[in-house]
Tab-separated table of N, CA, C and O in Angstrom:
chain	number	residue	atom	x	y	z
A	48	GLU	N	41.450	2.523	12.623
A	48	GLU	CA	40.810	1.218	12.589
A	48	GLU	C	39.433	1.354	11.944
A	48	GLU	O	38.682	2.259	12.269
A	49	ARG	N	39.134	0.475	11.028
A	49	ARG	CA	37.866	0.524	10.301
A	49	ARG	C	36.771	-0.209	11.049
A	49	ARG	O	37.006	-1.214	11.703
A	50	LEU	N	35.562	0.308	10.911
A	50	LEU	CA	34.394	-0.357	11.478
A	50	LEU	C	33.999	-1.526	10.588
A	50	LEU	O	34.263	-1.512	9.376
A	51	PRO	N	33.329	-2.530	11.138
A	51	PRO	CA	32.874	-3.646	10.300
A	51	PRO	C	31.799	-3.180	9.328
A	51	PRO	O	31.117	-2.188	9.585
A	52	PRO	N	31.628	-3.888	8.215
A	52	PRO	CA	30.612	-3.479	7.235
A	52	PRO	C	29.209	-3.543	7.831
A	52	PRO	O	28.919	-4.393	8.678
A	53	LYS	N	28.335	-2.641	7.365
A	53	LYS	CA	26.963	-2.617	7.859
A	53	LYS	C	26.041	-3.501	7.028
A	53	LYS	O	24.992	-3.909	7.495
A	54	VAL	N	26.423	-3.773	5.794
A	54	VAL	CA	25.587	-4.591	4.923
A	54	VAL	C	26.408	-5.798	4.464
A	54	VAL	O	27.501	-5.656	3.941
A	55	VAL	N	25.841	-6.979	4.688
A	55	VAL	CA	26.513	-8.219	4.338
A	55	VAL	C	25.566	-9.055	3.486
A	55	VAL	O	24.394	-9.215	3.827
A	56	GLU	N	26.059	-9.571	2.362
A	56	GLU	CA	25.288	-10.478	1.515
A	56	GLU	C	25.281	-11.845	2.184
A	56	GLU	O	26.325	-12.332	2.620
A	57	ILE	N	24.117	-12.465	2.276
A	57	ILE	CA	24.050	-13.782	2.914
A	57	ILE	C	23.613	-14.866	1.937
A	57	ILE	O	23.469	-16.015	2.319
A	58	ASP	N	23.370	-14.506	0.675
A	58	ASP	CA	23.048	-15.538	-0.306
A	58	ASP	C	24.348	-16.046	-0.918
A	58	ASP	O	25.354	-15.369	-0.942
A	59	GLY	N	24.344	-17.241	-1.393
A	59	GLY	CA	25.550	-17.796	-2.000
A	59	GLY	C	26.284	-18.717	-1.043
A	59	GLY	O	25.731	-19.244	-0.084
A	60	ALA	N	27.576	-18.895	-1.299
A	60	ALA	CA	28.375	-19.852	-0.542
A	60	ALA	C	28.581	-19.443	0.914
A	60	ALA	O	28.700	-20.277	1.792
A	61	GLY	N	28.639	-18.163	1.174
A	61	GLY	CA	28.856	-17.706	2.538
A	61	GLY	C	28.727	-16.205	2.628
A	61	GLY	O	28.656	-15.515	1.606
A	62	PRO	N	28.674	-15.680	3.832
A	62	PRO	CA	28.527	-14.227	3.981
A	62	PRO	C	29.723	-13.479	3.407
A	62	PRO	O	30.856	-13.934	3.476
A	63	ARG	N	29.433	-12.335	2.791
A	63	ARG	CA	30.495	-11.475	2.268
A	63	ARG	C	30.001	-10.029	2.324
A	63	ARG	O	28.801	-9.769	2.365
A	64	VAL	N	30.924	-9.102	2.309
A	64	VAL	CA	30.584	-7.685	2.337
A	64	VAL	C	29.841	-7.330	1.052
A	64	VAL	O	30.272	-7.687	-0.045
A	65	ALA	N	28.703	-6.667	1.191
A	65	ALA	CA	27.921	-6.257	0.033
A	65	ALA	C	28.650	-5.158	-0.720
A	65	ALA	O	29.245	-4.262	-0.114
A	66	GLU	N	28.610	-5.236	-2.031
A	66	GLU	CA	29.247	-4.221	-2.860
A	66	GLU	C	28.272	-3.077	-3.089
A	66	GLU	O	27.095	-3.293	-3.363
A	67	MET	N	28.776	-1.868	-2.991
A	67	MET	CA	27.938	-0.699	-3.226
A	67	MET	C	27.867	-0.420	-4.719
A	67	MET	O	28.842	-0.593	-5.443
A	68	GLU	N	26.691	-0.002	-5.157
A	68	GLU	CA	26.520	0.376	-6.553
A	68	GLU	C	26.574	1.888	-6.645
A	68	GLU	O	25.950	2.580	-5.849
A	69	ASP	N	27.313	2.395	-7.614
A	69	ASP	CA	27.391	3.840	-7.808
A	69	ASP	C	26.254	4.271	-8.718
A	69	ASP	O	26.302	4.071	-9.923
A	70	ARG	N	25.209	4.844	-8.134
A	70	ARG	CA	24.050	5.298	-8.899
A	70	ARG	C	23.769	6.763	-8.603
A	70	ARG	O	22.635	7.198	-8.604
A	71	ALA	N	24.813	7.516	-8.361
A	71	ALA	CA	24.657	8.928	-7.994
A	71	ALA	C	23.952	9.733	-9.076
A	71	ALA	O	23.262	10.700	-8.781
A	72	ASP	N	24.093	9.327	-10.327
A	72	ASP	CA	23.483	10.079	-11.421
A	72	ASP	C	22.111	9.534	-11.811
A	72	ASP	O	21.508	9.980	-12.783
A	73	GLU	N	21.587	8.594	-11.043
A	73	GLU	CA	20.333	7.934	-11.392
A	73	GLU	C	19.122	8.868	-11.311
A	73	GLU	O	18.234	8.794	-12.128
A	74	GLY	N	19.075	9.746	-10.335
A	74	GLY	CA	17.923	10.629	-10.175
A	74	GLY	C	16.852	9.965	-9.331
A	74	GLY	O	16.740	8.747	-9.268
A	75	MET	N	16.047	10.788	-8.674
A	75	MET	CA	15.089	10.220	-7.729
A	75	MET	C	13.940	9.489	-8.401
A	75	MET	O	13.450	8.499	-7.875
A	76	GLY	N	13.494	9.947	-9.568
A	76	GLY	CA	12.395	9.260	-10.239
A	76	GLY	C	12.762	7.833	-10.624
A	76	GLY	O	12.073	6.891	-10.227
A	77	PRO	N	13.850	7.640	-11.373
A	77	PRO	CA	14.257	6.277	-11.724
A	77	PRO	C	14.582	5.419	-10.496
A	77	PRO	O	14.267	4.233	-10.468
A	78	ARG	N	15.190	6.034	-9.466
A	78	ARG	CA	15.495	5.270	-8.259
A	78	ARG	C	14.216	4.775	-7.601
A	78	ARG	O	14.103	3.614	-7.223
A	79	ASN	N	13.236	5.664	-7.450
A	79	ASN	CA	11.984	5.263	-6.815
A	79	ASN	C	11.281	4.185	-7.632
A	79	ASN	O	10.734	3.245	-7.058
A	80	GLN	N	11.308	4.302	-8.947
A	80	GLN	CA	10.702	3.267	-9.787
A	80	GLN	C	11.408	1.927	-9.593
A	80	GLN	O	10.763	0.882	-9.510
A	81	ARG	N	12.725	1.960	-9.504
A	81	ARG	CA	13.504	0.730	-9.308
A	81	ARG	C	13.200	0.102	-7.955
A	81	ARG	O	12.986	-1.112	-7.842
A	82	VAL	N	13.153	0.929	-6.907
A	82	VAL	CA	12.883	0.407	-5.564
A	82	VAL	C	11.470	-0.166	-5.481
A	82	VAL	O	11.264	-1.255	-4.945
A	83	ILE	N	10.496	0.546	-6.025
A	83	ILE	CA	9.115	0.055	-5.989
A	83	ILE	C	8.981	-1.238	-6.791
A	83	ILE	O	8.289	-2.177	-6.372
A	84	ALA	N	9.665	-1.323	-7.923
A	84	ALA	CA	9.650	-2.566	-8.704
A	84	ALA	C	10.248	-3.721	-7.899
A	84	ALA	O	9.743	-4.853	-7.948
A	85	ALA	N	11.305	-3.438	-7.145
A	85	ALA	CA	11.920	-4.485	-6.309
A	85	ALA	C	10.963	-4.915	-5.196
A	85	ALA	O	10.865	-6.109	-4.880
A	86	ILE	N	10.250	-3.961	-4.622
A	86	ILE	CA	9.259	-4.297	-3.592
A	86	ILE	C	8.152	-5.148	-4.209
A	86	ILE	O	7.724	-6.153	-3.640
A	87	GLU	N	7.671	-4.744	-5.393
A	87	GLU	CA	6.606	-5.484	-6.073
A	87	GLU	C	7.046	-6.913	-6.410
A	87	GLU	O	6.223	-7.829	-6.428
A	88	ALA	N	8.331	-7.116	-6.682
A	88	ALA	CA	8.837	-8.438	-7.039
A	88	ALA	C	9.139	-9.301	-5.816
A	88	ALA	O	9.339	-10.508	-5.944
A	89	ALA	N	9.162	-8.701	-4.636
A	89	ALA	CA	9.508	-9.428	-3.413
A	89	ALA	C	8.345	-10.296	-2.936
A	89	ALA	O	7.191	-10.075	-3.297
A	90	SER	N	8.668	-11.283	-2.128
A	90	SER	CA	7.652	-12.149	-1.520
A	90	SER	C	7.350	-11.663	-0.116
A	90	SER	O	8.265	-11.327	0.645
A	91	PHE	N	6.070	-11.628	0.229
A	91	PHE	CA	5.638	-11.203	1.554
A	91	PHE	C	4.785	-12.312	2.163
A	91	PHE	O	4.075	-13.016	1.452
A	92	THR	N	4.832	-12.445	3.481
A	92	THR	CA	4.050	-13.493	4.140
A	92	THR	C	2.585	-13.110	4.258
A	92	THR	O	1.718	-13.953	4.132
A	93	GLY	N	2.289	-11.842	4.491
A	93	GLY	CA	0.903	-11.392	4.600
A	93	GLY	C	0.372	-10.960	3.247
A	93	GLY	O	1.073	-10.314	2.470
A	94	LYS	N	-0.876	-11.309	2.938
A	94	LYS	CA	-1.451	-10.988	1.631
A	94	LYS	C	-1.544	-9.486	1.379
A	94	LYS	O	-1.424	-9.038	0.259
A	95	GLY	N	-1.778	-8.694	2.409
A	95	GLY	CA	-1.928	-7.259	2.226
A	95	GLY	C	-0.671	-6.461	2.495
A	95	GLY	O	-0.703	-5.232	2.487
A	96	ASP	N	0.452	-7.143	2.731
A	96	ASP	CA	1.689	-6.446	3.110
A	96	ASP	C	2.335	-5.667	1.964
A	96	ASP	O	2.872	-4.590	2.168
A	97	LYS	N	2.313	-6.215	0.752
A	97	LYS	CA	3.017	-5.594	-0.374
A	97	LYS	C	2.540	-4.157	-0.633
A	97	LYS	O	3.355	-3.241	-0.695
A	98	PRO	N	1.219	-3.910	-0.770
A	98	PRO	CA	0.790	-2.524	-1.002
A	98	PRO	C	1.105	-1.604	0.179
A	98	PRO	O	1.377	-0.418	-0.013
A	99	VAL	N	1.097	-2.158	1.380
A	99	VAL	CA	1.433	-1.355	2.557
A	99	VAL	C	2.895	-0.935	2.499
A	99	VAL	O	3.235	0.226	2.759
A	100	VAL	N	3.772	-1.860	2.140
A	100	VAL	CA	5.207	-1.551	2.058
A	100	VAL	C	5.469	-0.537	0.946
A	100	VAL	O	6.266	0.391	1.121
A	101	VAL	N	4.803	-0.679	-0.186
A	101	VAL	CA	4.957	0.301	-1.269
A	101	VAL	C	4.538	1.674	-0.783
A	101	VAL	O	5.242	2.670	-1.003
A	102	GLN	N	3.403	1.755	-0.099
A	102	GLN	CA	2.931	3.049	0.411
A	102	GLN	C	3.883	3.616	1.462
A	102	GLN	O	4.151	4.820	1.474
A	103	LEU	N	4.413	2.768	2.330
A	103	LEU	CA	5.394	3.227	3.328
A	103	LEU	C	6.632	3.784	2.634
A	103	LEU	O	7.178	4.813	3.053
A	104	TYR	N	7.088	3.116	1.562
A	104	TYR	CA	8.251	3.621	0.834
A	104	TYR	C	7.947	4.973	0.195
A	104	TYR	O	8.762	5.888	0.245
A	105	ARG	N	6.773	5.109	-0.413
A	105	ARG	CA	6.405	6.383	-1.038
A	105	ARG	C	6.375	7.513	-0.007
A	105	ARG	O	6.861	8.613	-0.271
A	106	LYS	N	5.831	7.230	1.177
A	106	LYS	CA	5.793	8.248	2.240
A	106	LYS	C	7.210	8.600	2.690
A	106	LYS	O	7.519	9.760	2.927
A	107	TYR	N	8.060	7.589	2.815
A	107	TYR	CA	9.456	7.809	3.186
A	107	TYR	C	10.155	8.694	2.153
A	107	TYR	O	10.833	9.663	2.495
A	108	ALA	N	9.965	8.378	0.861
A	108	ALA	CA	10.599	9.162	-0.207
A	108	ALA	C	10.127	10.612	-0.165
A	108	ALA	O	10.919	11.538	-0.361
A	109	LEU	N	8.841	10.824	0.097
A	109	LEU	CA	8.319	12.191	0.198
A	109	LEU	C	8.939	12.942	1.371
A	109	LEU	O	9.275	14.122	1.261
A	110	LYS	N	9.086	12.260	2.509
A	110	LYS	CA	9.691	12.912	3.681
A	110	LYS	C	11.146	13.290	3.416
A	110	LYS	O	11.590	14.374	3.783
A	111	VAL	N	11.884	12.397	2.768
A	111	VAL	CA	13.277	12.700	2.432
A	111	VAL	C	13.327	13.877	1.473
A	111	VAL	O	14.123	14.810	1.643
A	112	ASN	N	12.452	13.867	0.462
A	112	ASN	CA	12.424	14.958	-0.506
A	112	ASN	C	12.069	16.277	0.176
A	112	ASN	O	12.680	17.307	-0.093
A	113	LYS	N	11.077	16.254	1.064
A	113	LYS	CA	10.679	17.477	1.765
A	113	LYS	C	11.837	18.017	2.602
A	113	LYS	O	12.080	19.218	2.633
A	114	ALA	N	12.557	17.123	3.263
A	114	ALA	CA	13.712	17.555	4.055
A	114	ALA	C	14.766	18.199	3.158
A	114	ALA	O	15.366	19.218	3.524
A	115	MET	N	14.971	17.633	1.970
A	115	MET	CA	15.940	18.207	1.037
A	115	MET	C	15.470	19.569	0.542
A	115	MET	O	16.256	20.507	0.437
A	116	VAL	N	14.183	19.682	0.227
A	116	VAL	CA	13.634	20.960	-0.236
A	116	VAL	C	13.778	22.007	0.859
A	116	VAL	O	14.215	23.136	0.626
A	117	ASP	N	13.394	21.639	2.083
A	117	ASP	CA	13.472	22.575	3.204
A	117	ASP	C	14.898	23.032	3.479
A	117	ASP	O	15.126	24.152	3.918
A	118	SER	N	15.861	22.162	3.190
A	118	SER	CA	17.265	22.528	3.419
A	118	SER	C	17.829	23.364	2.273
A	118	SER	O	18.921	23.890	2.375
A	119	GLY	N	17.080	23.441	1.164
A	119	GLY	CA	17.553	24.185	0.005
A	119	GLY	C	18.424	23.372	-0.921
A	119	GLY	O	18.981	23.886	-1.885
A	120	GLU	N	18.541	22.080	-0.667
A	120	GLU	CA	19.436	21.231	-1.450
A	120	GLU	C	18.832	20.699	-2.740
A	120	GLU	O	19.535	20.427	-3.673
A	121	LYS	N	17.531	20.500	-2.793
A	121	LYS	CA	16.913	19.872	-3.961
A	121	LYS	C	15.608	20.549	-4.322
A	121	LYS	O	14.964	21.159	-3.508
A	122	VAL	N	15.205	20.367	-5.546
A	122	VAL	CA	13.887	20.797	-5.987
A	122	VAL	C	12.885	19.697	-5.671
A	122	VAL	O	13.264	18.583	-5.330
A	123	LYS	N	11.592	19.992	-5.808
A	123	LYS	CA	10.556	19.042	-5.421
A	123	LYS	C	10.396	17.877	-6.377
A	123	LYS	O	9.703	16.935	-6.088
A	124	GLY	N	11.006	17.920	-7.501
A	124	GLY	CA	10.912	16.837	-8.471
A	124	GLY	C	11.861	17.123	-9.617
A	124	GLY	O	12.587	18.109	-9.597
A	125	GLU	N	11.851	16.242	-10.562
A	125	GLU	CA	12.693	16.424	-11.739
A	125	GLU	C	11.789	16.630	-12.942
A	125	GLU	O	10.904	15.814	-13.207
A	126	TYR	N	11.994	17.716	-13.663
A	126	TYR	CA	11.187	18.022	-14.837
A	126	TYR	C	12.067	17.986	-16.066
A	126	TYR	O	13.139	18.567	-16.103
A	127	GLU	N	11.583	17.269	-17.076
A	127	GLU	CA	12.242	17.247	-18.378
A	127	GLU	C	11.184	17.626	-19.397
A	127	GLU	O	10.173	16.940	-19.522
A	128	GLY	N	11.391	18.728	-20.087
A	128	GLY	CA	10.399	19.108	-21.080
A	128	GLY	C	10.582	20.522	-21.577
A	128	GLY	O	11.645	21.121	-21.436
A	129	GLU	N	9.501	21.041	-22.136
A	129	GLU	CA	9.521	22.349	-22.772
A	129	GLU	C	9.252	23.473	-21.764
A	129	GLU	O	8.555	23.276	-20.774
A	130	TYR	N	9.826	24.626	-22.046
A	130	TYR	CA	9.623	25.841	-21.240
A	130	TYR	C	9.179	26.961	-22.168
A	130	TYR	O	9.540	26.983	-23.346
A	131	ASN	N	8.443	27.928	-21.619
A	131	ASN	CA	8.059	29.095	-22.415
A	131	ASN	C	9.144	30.166	-22.310
A	131	ASN	O	10.173	29.967	-21.649
A	132	ALA	N	8.923	31.331	-22.923
A	132	ALA	CA	9.913	32.413	-22.943
A	132	ALA	C	10.212	32.950	-21.547
A	132	ALA	O	11.287	33.472	-21.287
A	133	ALA	N	9.247	32.804	-20.625
A	133	ALA	CA	9.438	33.284	-19.254
A	133	ALA	C	10.167	32.264	-18.383
A	133	ALA	O	10.394	32.503	-17.200
A	134	GLY	N	10.521	31.108	-18.962
A	134	GLY	CA	11.234	30.084	-18.202
A	134	GLY	C	10.324	29.176	-17.402
A	134	GLY	O	10.785	28.409	-16.560
A	135	GLU	N	9.015	29.236	-17.667
A	135	GLU	CA	8.050	28.396	-16.961
A	135	GLU	C	7.805	27.112	-17.743
A	135	GLU	O	7.884	27.099	-18.969
A	136	ARG	N	7.488	26.052	-17.020
A	136	ARG	CA	7.169	24.789	-17.680
A	136	ARG	C	5.914	24.978	-18.521
A	136	ARG	O	4.891	25.433	-18.039
A	137	GLU	N	6.026	24.629	-19.787
A	137	GLU	CA	4.872	24.776	-20.677
A	137	GLU	C	5.053	23.849	-21.864
A	137	GLU	O	6.156	23.683	-22.365
A	138	GLY	N	3.962	23.257	-22.316
A	138	GLY	CA	4.032	22.340	-23.443
A	138	GLY	C	4.193	20.916	-22.963
A	138	GLY	O	3.676	20.528	-21.929
A	139	ARG	N	4.942	20.146	-23.701
A	139	ARG	CA	5.133	18.728	-23.367
A	139	ARG	C	6.315	18.565	-22.421
A	139	ARG	O	7.336	19.222	-22.569
A	140	GLY	N	6.139	17.663	-21.456
A	140	GLY	CA	7.210	17.381	-20.520
A	140	GLY	C	6.822	16.271	-19.573
A	140	GLY	O	5.679	15.817	-19.555
A	141	VAL	N	7.779	15.847	-18.777
A	141	VAL	CA	7.563	14.796	-17.796
A	141	VAL	C	8.059	15.302	-16.450
A	141	VAL	O	9.180	15.792	-16.333
A	142	MET	N	7.207	15.174	-15.426
A	142	MET	CA	7.569	15.539	-14.054
A	142	MET	C	7.643	14.267	-13.228
A	142	MET	O	6.696	13.485	-13.199
A	143	ARG	N	8.781	14.047	-12.597
A	143	ARG	CA	8.962	12.886	-11.728
A	143	ARG	C	9.035	13.377	-10.288
A	143	ARG	O	9.934	14.118	-9.929
A	144	ARG	N	8.098	12.947	-9.479
A	144	ARG	CA	8.024	13.358	-8.077
A	144	ARG	C	8.844	12.408	-7.202
A	144	ARG	O	9.156	11.295	-7.599
A	145	ALA	N	9.133	12.855	-5.984
A	145	ALA	CA	9.937	12.076	-5.055
A	145	ALA	C	9.280	10.747	-4.697
A	145	ALA	O	9.954	9.779	-4.397
A	146	ASP	N	7.953	10.696	-4.718
A	146	ASP	CA	7.262	9.466	-4.345
A	146	ASP	C	7.189	8.470	-5.485
A	146	ASP	O	6.599	7.398	-5.354
A	147	GLY	N	7.785	8.796	-6.629
A	147	GLY	CA	7.790	7.895	-7.770
A	147	GLY	C	6.703	8.174	-8.784
A	147	GLY	O	6.700	7.596	-9.863
A	148	ASP	N	5.756	9.059	-8.452
A	148	ASP	CA	4.705	9.406	-9.409
A	148	ASP	C	5.314	10.135	-10.599
A	148	ASP	O	6.241	10.927	-10.451
A	149	VAL	N	4.779	9.873	-11.782
A	149	VAL	CA	5.249	10.508	-13.005
A	149	VAL	C	4.043	11.148	-13.688
A	149	VAL	O	3.006	10.524	-13.857
A	150	TYR	N	4.193	12.410	-14.055
A	150	TYR	CA	3.115	13.143	-14.732
A	150	TYR	C	3.598	13.599	-16.095
A	150	TYR	O	4.718	13.917	-16.294
């Protein structure tokens, strides 16, 4: 016997089961940028709530990333760029951190 859905869409004609999006290949940097953009586009009742929610999300993303690093499952960020002969990051590149920061 299946459990009832945990996420239900309530906009539109009536409630329906929310469809899951397959974004497994998205990567944490693009995901964090997308989530933060969605938070920035949302409406909040308190004037100071939006930056607080963004900061809470960034802290959450860092905690999840740290847990993954500690478990040995993930690296601390995603790096795309040049490496030197010793295999170290060197030259031009982009580092995307779990909190959404990009260097």
